[in-house]
Short mmCIF file of C-alpha atoms and ligand atoms in Angstrom, two decimals:
data_model
loop_
_atom_site.label_atom_id
_atom_site.label_comp_id
_atom_site.label_asym_id
_atom_site.label_seq_id
_atom_site.Cartn_x
_atom_site.Cartn_y
_atom_site.Cartn_z
CA UNK A 240 0.00 0.00 0.00
CA UNK A 241 1.25 3.50 -0.80
CA UNK A 242 -0.08 5.67 2.03
CA UNK A 243 -1.20 9.22 1.36
CA UNK A 244 0.54 10.32 4.56
CA UNK A 245 2.08 8.64 7.60
CA UNK A 246 3.10 10.95 10.42
CA UNK A 247 5.09 8.15 12.08
CA UNK A 248 7.18 7.58 8.94
CA UNK A 249 7.47 11.32 8.28
CA UNK A 250 8.95 11.90 11.75
CA UNK A 251 11.26 8.88 11.86
CA UNK A 252 14.36 10.80 10.65
CA UNK A 253 14.00 13.19 13.62
CA UNK A 254 13.40 10.53 16.31
CA UNK A 255 16.72 10.79 18.19
CA UNK A 256 16.76 14.59 18.29
CA UNK A 257 13.12 14.69 19.43
CA UNK A 258 13.86 12.32 22.32
CA UNK A 259 16.87 14.43 23.31
CA UNK A 260 14.72 17.63 23.24
CA UNK A 261 11.94 15.97 25.23
CA UNK A 262 14.28 14.79 27.97
CA UNK A 263 16.13 18.07 28.36
CA UNK A 264 12.88 20.10 28.53
CA UNK A 265 11.27 17.63 30.93
CA UNK A 266 14.25 18.03 33.24
CA UNK A 267 14.39 21.82 32.83
CA UNK A 268 10.99 22.25 34.50
CA UNK A 269 9.99 25.13 32.14
CA UNK A 270 7.25 24.18 29.69
CA UNK A 271 5.57 27.24 28.12
CA UNK A 272 7.08 30.37 26.46
CA UNK A 273 10.71 29.84 27.44
CA UNK A 274 14.15 29.64 25.85
CA UNK A 275 13.13 27.03 23.27
CA UNK A 276 10.24 29.19 22.06
CA UNK A 277 12.55 32.22 21.84
CA UNK A 278 15.14 30.22 19.91
CA UNK A 279 12.60 28.86 17.44
CA UNK A 280 11.06 32.31 16.96
CA UNK A 281 14.39 33.87 16.02
CA UNK A 282 15.27 30.93 13.75
CA UNK A 283 11.92 31.08 11.95
CA UNK A 284 12.07 34.88 11.60
CA UNK A 285 15.54 34.51 10.05
CA UNK A 286 14.36 31.69 7.75
CA UNK A 287 11.65 33.98 6.37
CA UNK A 288 13.75 37.16 6.32
CA UNK A 289 11.30 38.73 8.77
CA UNK A 290 12.10 40.94 11.77
CA UNK A 291 9.76 39.32 14.28
CA UNK A 292 8.17 35.94 14.92
CA UNK A 293 5.80 34.91 17.71
CA UNK A 294 4.83 31.34 18.49
CA UNK A 295 1.11 30.79 19.07
CA UNK A 296 -1.11 27.79 19.73
CA UNK A 297 -2.32 27.01 16.18
CA UNK A 298 -2.64 28.22 12.61
CA UNK A 299 -6.21 29.33 13.26
CA UNK A 300 -5.03 31.44 16.20
CA UNK A 301 -2.22 32.91 14.08
CA UNK A 302 -4.80 34.32 11.63
CA UNK A 303 -7.32 35.26 14.35
CA UNK A 304 -4.74 37.19 16.41
CA UNK A 305 -3.37 38.89 13.28
CA UNK A 306 -6.83 40.26 12.50
CA UNK A 307 -7.46 41.15 16.16
CA UNK A 308 -4.24 43.20 16.31
CA UNK A 309 -5.78 45.91 14.09
CA UNK A 310 -8.82 46.38 16.33
CA UNK A 311 -11.11 47.07 13.35
CA UNK A 312 -14.67 48.22 14.04
CA UNK A 313 -17.12 45.36 14.62
CA UNK A 314 -18.82 44.39 11.36
CA UNK A 315 -15.93 45.49 9.15
CA UNK A 316 -15.51 43.50 5.95
CA UNK A 317 -12.51 41.31 5.29
CA UNK A 318 -11.83 39.77 1.89
CA UNK A 319 -10.93 36.07 1.90
CA UNK A 320 -10.71 33.50 -0.90
CA UNK A 321 -13.78 31.29 -1.46
CA UNK A 322 -11.40 28.40 -2.18
CA UNK A 323 -9.63 27.73 1.11
CA UNK A 324 -9.63 25.57 4.20
CA UNK A 325 -12.48 26.76 6.40
CA UNK A 326 -10.10 28.05 9.13
CA UNK A 327 -9.38 31.21 7.12
CA UNK A 328 -13.08 32.16 7.16
CA UNK A 329 -13.58 31.11 10.79
CA UNK A 330 -10.76 33.45 11.88
CA UNK A 331 -12.70 36.39 10.41
CA UNK A 332 -15.94 35.31 12.10
CA UNK A 333 -14.22 34.82 15.48
CA UNK A 334 -13.30 38.52 15.26
CA UNK A 335 -16.97 39.46 14.59
CA UNK A 336 -16.03 40.69 11.13
CA UNK A 337 -17.80 39.90 7.85
CA UNK A 338 -15.95 37.53 5.48
CA UNK A 339 -16.37 38.59 1.84
CA UNK A 340 -15.54 35.64 -0.39
CA UNK A 341 -13.67 36.17 -3.67
CA UNK A 342 -13.37 33.44 -6.30
CA UNK A 343 -10.03 31.85 -7.27
CA UNK A 344 -8.25 31.61 -10.59
CA UNK A 345 -8.97 28.21 -12.16
CA UNK A 346 -5.27 28.05 -13.16
CA UNK A 347 -3.63 28.58 -9.74
CA UNK A 348 -6.56 27.85 -7.36
CA UNK A 349 -5.56 30.98 -5.43
CA UNK A 350 -7.59 34.18 -5.07
CA UNK A 351 -7.97 35.91 -8.45
CA UNK A 352 -6.62 39.47 -8.09
CA UNK A 353 -8.81 40.61 -11.01
CA UNK A 354 -11.94 39.74 -9.02
CA UNK A 355 -11.01 41.49 -5.77
CA UNK A 356 -11.74 45.13 -6.63
CA UNK A 357 -15.47 44.53 -7.27
CA UNK A 358 -15.80 43.26 -3.68
CA UNK A 359 -14.16 46.26 -2.00
CA UNK A 360 -16.61 48.57 -0.17
CA UNK A 361 -16.26 51.43 2.32
CA UNK A 362 -16.33 48.81 5.09
CA UNK A 363 -13.45 46.73 3.70
CA UNK A 364 -10.48 46.82 6.04
CA UNK A 365 -8.22 43.94 5.05
CA UNK A 366 -7.49 41.07 2.69
CA UNK A 367 -6.51 37.64 4.00
CA UNK A 368 -4.81 35.78 1.16
CA UNK A 369 -4.12 32.03 1.30
CA UNK A 370 -1.12 30.51 -0.49
CA UNK A 371 -2.97 27.27 -1.12
CA UNK A 372 -1.24 23.92 -1.69
CA UNK A 373 2.18 25.64 -1.25
CA UNK A 374 1.91 28.09 -4.16
CA UNK A 375 2.15 31.82 -3.53
CA UNK A 376 -0.72 34.05 -4.59
CA UNK A 377 -0.09 36.52 -7.41
CA UNK A 378 1.17 39.21 -5.05
CA UNK A 379 1.98 42.28 -7.23
CA UNK A 380 -1.63 43.15 -8.16
CA UNK A 381 -2.82 42.32 -4.62
CA UNK A 382 -0.23 44.68 -3.10
CA UNK A 383 -1.34 47.39 -5.52
CA UNK A 384 -4.97 47.04 -4.41
CA UNK A 385 -3.96 47.18 -0.75
CA UNK A 386 -2.11 50.40 -1.41
CA UNK A 387 -4.88 51.93 -3.52
CA UNK A 388 -7.64 51.22 -0.96
CA UNK A 389 -5.50 51.39 2.18
CA UNK A 390 -6.19 47.78 3.15
CA UNK A 391 -4.18 45.67 5.58
CA UNK A 392 -2.80 42.40 4.23
CA UNK A 393 -2.63 39.14 6.19
CA UNK A 394 -1.19 36.00 4.61
CA UNK A 395 -2.42 32.55 5.57
CA UNK A 396 0.82 30.58 5.15
CA UNK A 397 -0.43 27.34 6.70
CA UNK A 398 0.49 25.51 3.47
CA UNK A 399 3.38 27.64 2.23
CA UNK A 400 6.41 27.37 4.57
CA UNK A 401 9.36 28.33 2.38
CA UNK A 402 7.29 29.13 -0.73
CA UNK A 403 8.38 32.25 -2.59
CA UNK A 404 7.03 34.80 -5.07
CA UNK A 405 9.71 36.63 -7.09
CA UNK A 406 12.30 35.35 -4.60
CA UNK A 407 10.53 36.73 -1.52
CA UNK A 408 9.08 34.45 1.16
CA UNK A 409 5.34 34.14 1.55
CA UNK A 410 4.40 35.65 4.89
CA UNK A 411 6.52 38.78 4.37
CA UNK A 412 4.42 40.70 1.83
CA UNK A 413 1.69 41.85 4.21
CA UNK A 414 1.52 43.17 7.77
CA UNK A 415 1.34 39.59 9.07
CA UNK A 416 2.23 36.08 7.90
CA UNK A 417 0.24 33.44 9.78
CA UNK A 418 1.69 29.92 9.91
CA UNK A 419 0.33 26.59 11.09
CA UNK A 420 2.59 23.79 12.29
CA UNK A 421 -0.18 21.18 12.38
CA UNK A 422 1.63 17.82 12.10
CA UNK A 423 0.93 17.27 8.37
CA UNK A 424 2.21 20.70 7.21
CA UNK A 425 5.60 21.00 5.49
CA UNK A 426 6.96 22.23 8.83
CA UNK A 427 4.87 20.18 11.26
CA UNK A 428 5.05 19.80 15.04
CA UNK A 429 3.97 16.81 17.14
CA UNK A 430 0.76 18.54 18.15
CA UNK A 431 -0.92 21.88 17.56
CA UNK A 432 1.32 24.92 17.02
CA UNK A 433 1.47 28.10 14.95
CA UNK A 434 3.39 31.35 14.49
CA UNK A 435 2.97 34.91 13.29
CA UNK A 436 5.78 36.72 11.47
CA UNK A 437 5.85 40.48 10.93
CA UNK A 438 8.18 43.42 10.32
CA UNK A 439 6.38 46.23 12.18
CA UNK A 440 7.63 46.84 15.70
CA UNK A 441 4.38 48.26 17.02
CA UNK A 442 2.25 45.42 15.61
CA UNK A 443 4.81 42.96 16.97
CA UNK A 444 4.31 44.38 20.46
CA UNK A 445 0.54 43.89 20.18
CA UNK A 446 0.88 40.24 19.09
CA UNK A 447 3.36 39.56 21.92
CA UNK A 448 0.68 40.66 24.37
CA UNK A 449 -2.41 39.27 22.61
CA UNK A 450 -1.14 35.68 22.71
CA UNK A 451 -0.64 35.84 26.48
CA UNK A 452 -3.78 37.36 28.03
CA UNK A 453 -2.79 40.83 26.83
CA UNK A 454 0.33 40.80 28.95
CA UNK A 455 4.06 40.92 28.33
CA UNK A 456 4.87 41.53 31.98
CA UNK A 457 3.60 38.90 34.37
CA UNK A 458 0.31 39.90 36.08
CA UNK A 459 0.08 43.24 34.19
CA UNK A 460 -2.58 43.15 31.44
CA UNK A 461 -2.74 45.92 28.84
CA UNK A 462 -5.17 44.25 26.41
CA UNK A 463 -8.07 41.80 26.57
CA UNK A 464 -5.99 39.01 25.06
CA UNK A 465 -6.10 35.30 24.39
CA UNK A 466 -4.38 32.24 25.75
CA UNK A 467 -2.55 31.20 22.60
CA UNK A 468 0.96 30.28 23.64
CA UNK A 469 3.49 27.93 22.10
CA UNK A 470 4.97 25.34 24.44
CA UNK A 471 8.63 24.49 24.84
CA UNK A 472 8.37 20.92 23.55
CA UNK A 473 6.70 21.89 20.27
CA UNK A 474 9.13 24.79 19.80
CA UNK A 475 12.13 22.48 20.28
CA UNK A 476 10.69 19.86 17.91
CA UNK A 477 10.10 22.63 15.35
CA UNK A 478 13.71 23.83 15.64
CA UNK A 479 14.85 20.27 14.90
CA UNK A 480 12.67 20.03 11.79
CA UNK A 481 13.31 23.60 10.60
CA UNK A 482 16.97 22.72 9.98
CA UNK A 483 15.72 20.33 7.31
CA UNK A 484 12.72 22.27 5.96
CA UNK A 485 14.55 23.12 2.73
CA UNK A 486 15.42 19.45 2.31
CA UNK A 487 11.75 18.52 2.90
CA UNK A 488 10.57 21.15 0.39
CA UNK A 489 13.16 20.12 -2.21
CA UNK A 490 12.17 16.48 -1.85
CA UNK A 491 8.53 17.41 -2.48
CA UNK A 492 9.56 19.59 -5.43
CA UNK A 493 11.52 16.69 -6.92
CA UNK A 494 8.54 14.32 -6.60
CA UNK A 495 6.24 17.03 -8.03
CA UNK A 496 8.54 17.42 -11.06
CA UNK A 497 8.22 13.68 -11.76
CA UNK A 498 4.41 13.88 -11.57
CA UNK A 499 4.36 16.99 -13.78
CA UNK A 500 6.52 15.41 -16.44
CA UNK A 501 5.00 11.95 -16.56
CA UNK A 502 1.29 12.12 -15.74
CA UNK A 503 -0.73 11.96 -18.96
CA UNK A 504 -2.56 15.05 -20.17
CA UNK A 505 -6.02 13.72 -19.13
CA UNK A 506 -5.18 14.99 -15.67
CA UNK A 507 -5.17 18.75 -15.11
CA UNK A 508 -1.88 19.42 -13.35
CA UNK A 509 -0.80 22.35 -11.15
CA UNK A 510 0.45 25.40 -13.05
CA UNK A 511 4.18 26.13 -13.12
CA UNK A 512 5.62 29.64 -13.51
CA UNK A 513 9.17 30.96 -13.06
CA UNK A 514 8.03 33.70 -10.63
CA UNK A 515 6.72 31.11 -8.19
CA UNK A 516 8.78 28.80 -5.96
CA UNK A 517 6.18 26.17 -5.05
CA UNK A 518 6.62 23.87 -2.03
CA UNK A 519 3.78 21.43 -2.82
CA UNK A 520 2.27 21.03 0.63
CA UNK A 521 -0.33 19.32 -1.55
CA UNK A 522 0.18 18.03 -5.10
CA UNK A 523 -3.26 17.99 -6.68
CA UNK A 524 -4.59 17.06 -10.08
CA UNK A 525 -8.11 17.63 -11.36
CA UNK A 526 -10.25 15.15 -13.27
CA UNK A 527 -13.99 15.12 -14.10
CA UNK A 528 -14.26 11.51 -12.81
CA UNK A 529 -12.39 12.27 -9.60
CA UNK A 530 -14.36 9.91 -7.33
CA UNK A 531 -13.98 6.98 -9.76
CA UNK A 532 -10.26 7.72 -10.07
CA UNK A 533 -9.87 7.78 -6.28
CA UNK A 534 -11.66 4.40 -5.94
CA UNK A 535 -9.58 2.92 -8.78
CA UNK A 536 -6.33 4.03 -7.12
CA UNK A 537 -7.42 2.60 -3.76
CA UNK A 538 -8.21 -0.73 -5.44
CA UNK A 539 -4.62 -0.58 -6.72
CA UNK A 540 -3.30 0.06 -3.20
CA UNK A 541 -2.72 3.79 -3.56
CA UNK A 542 -4.29 6.15 -1.03
CA UNK A 543 -5.22 9.71 -1.99
CA UNK A 544 -7.06 12.58 -0.31
CA UNK A 545 -9.41 15.38 -1.33
CA UNK A 546 -8.53 18.94 -0.31
CA UNK A 547 -11.34 19.70 0.17
CA UNK A 548 -14.55 17.74 -0.43
CA UNK A 549 -16.96 20.56 0.56
CA UNK A 550 -16.39 24.22 -0.34
CA UNK A 551 -16.67 26.66 2.60
CA UNK A 552 -19.87 28.27 1.23
CA UNK A 553 -21.56 24.83 1.30
CA UNK A 554 -20.52 23.93 4.85
CA UNK A 555 -23.46 23.47 7.27
CA UNK A 556 -21.96 26.11 9.58
CA UNK A 557 -21.68 28.74 6.81
CA UNK A 558 -24.20 28.05 4.04
CA UNK A 559 -26.93 30.29 5.47
CA UNK A 560 -24.46 33.21 5.36
CA UNK A 561 -23.60 32.71 1.67
CA UNK A 562 -26.93 31.33 0.38
CA UNK A 563 -27.55 34.15 -2.12
CA UNK A 564 -24.09 33.97 -3.68
CA UNK A 565 -22.55 31.71 -6.31
CA UNK A 566 -19.03 30.31 -6.20
CA UNK A 567 -18.87 28.11 -9.32
CA UNK A 568 -15.06 28.12 -9.71
CA UNK A 569 -14.47 27.16 -6.10
CA UNK A 570 -17.11 24.42 -6.37
CA UNK A 571 -15.61 23.13 -9.62
CA UNK A 572 -12.23 22.78 -7.89
CA UNK A 573 -13.81 21.06 -4.87
CA UNK A 574 -15.65 18.62 -7.17
CA UNK A 575 -12.66 17.62 -9.31
CA UNK A 576 -9.52 17.89 -7.18
CA UNK A 577 -7.50 14.90 -5.96
CA UNK A 578 -4.33 15.05 -3.83
CA UNK A 579 -1.58 12.54 -4.64
CA UNK A 580 1.04 11.06 -2.25
CA UNK A 581 3.96 13.52 -1.85
CA UNK A 582 5.29 13.18 1.70
CA UNK A 583 8.94 13.42 2.86
CA UNK A 584 9.07 9.60 3.18
CA UNK A 585 7.73 8.85 -0.31
CA UNK A 586 10.30 7.66 -2.85
CA UNK A 587 10.64 8.27 -6.58
CA UNK A 588 9.66 4.62 -6.94
CA UNK A 589 6.39 5.27 -5.08
CA UNK A 590 5.61 8.22 -7.33
CA UNK A 591 6.44 6.28 -10.49
CA UNK A 592 4.03 3.55 -9.39
CA UNK A 593 1.27 6.14 -8.81
CA UNK A 594 1.94 7.60 -12.26
CA UNK A 595 1.93 4.23 -14.01
CA UNK A 596 -1.35 3.26 -12.33
CA UNK A 597 -2.95 6.63 -13.09
CA UNK A 598 -1.89 6.60 -16.72
CA UNK A 599 -3.79 3.30 -17.10
CA UNK A 600 -7.02 4.87 -15.82
C1 PLP B 821 -4.06 23.94 8.32
C2 PLP B 821 -4.64 25.22 7.85
C3 PLP B 821 -5.10 26.21 8.74
C4 PLP B 821 -5.28 25.98 10.21
O1 PLP B 821 -4.18 25.58 10.91
P1 PLP B 821 -4.37 24.88 12.35
O2 PLP B 821 -3.00 24.82 12.89
O3 PLP B 821 -5.00 23.54 12.10
O4 PLP B 821 -5.28 25.74 13.16
C5 PLP B 821 -5.48 27.43 8.23
N1 PLP B 821 -5.46 27.68 6.90
C6 PLP B 821 -5.07 26.74 6.02
C7 PLP B 821 -5.05 27.10 4.56
C8 PLP B 821 -4.66 25.48 6.45
O5 PLP B 821 -4.28 24.57 5.55
#
């Protein structure tokens, strides 16, 4: 069986260093927001060429706190892509703001900059872009719109650790880059974890407080904050894996190149463009008979996944909110997309077997 993902196999190369980190932190007696968190924060800021990084409890919290830092009026509108994991939209709702969904490009699956302007109103305060599947959004036109309408920019980088646009890291174009280290992500922890990167000193000071009950001095609270702290164990595990993030990304890029070159043209493959350094958190193809293809692959001992089976506007929790709107491009992607095995432990042999089986479909 070729697994779609195996977190045990994925983490095997780091086993010894993880055990060493665990034992030294256990003995240290300091478990939350300590030296290991500080070390990881400075390493991850450096990795992204950002000035500041703050560990938080999850990717969702990273986006939620980023929006909260601006203290927009209740009911303000925030533009988000219609084609995303639901967390991006939930982060807007948790702030009591109105998510305004904008359709993606059918080529890149990311928010279509040409469709954003029509959704900007007097109430629009920010855009949250998502670099889906590990491909950067088309940032130049998005940055222009932010400038023209004075909008804040937050980047959901949960799938784009190390991805670049014109040689610049995702997460460093806007006011905030919000990262998830959920175990399956390219940089994954052994539990929930997240981080926010930014370059603005004042905003950095707000995030430092927001994640810890509004306090950066023990028992003195300046803001009504959250409990969204990173723990020492996860931070240490992340430092171990960060040293090899480029190796992980390059491995995925190598496997992606084999898929791109050898899968037959019946499958719609991800777009490739010299301005974009893609890290393939997910390698997807699209096919009109997606469900049949998935069943056929499983019968041939190949597991795949669907990211995602239900578009956000059709989720039970959200459909009332978006019932008078149409998102045909997002729905088309949700109905036809299939994610192929592309983990750090997969071999070229695995990928060649997937290709051979798929080309006989
Ligand atoms: C994983 C993910 C999140 C949420 O991250 P968590 O750490 O699970 O909270 C947000 N946005 C996108 C695009 C994701 O893939």
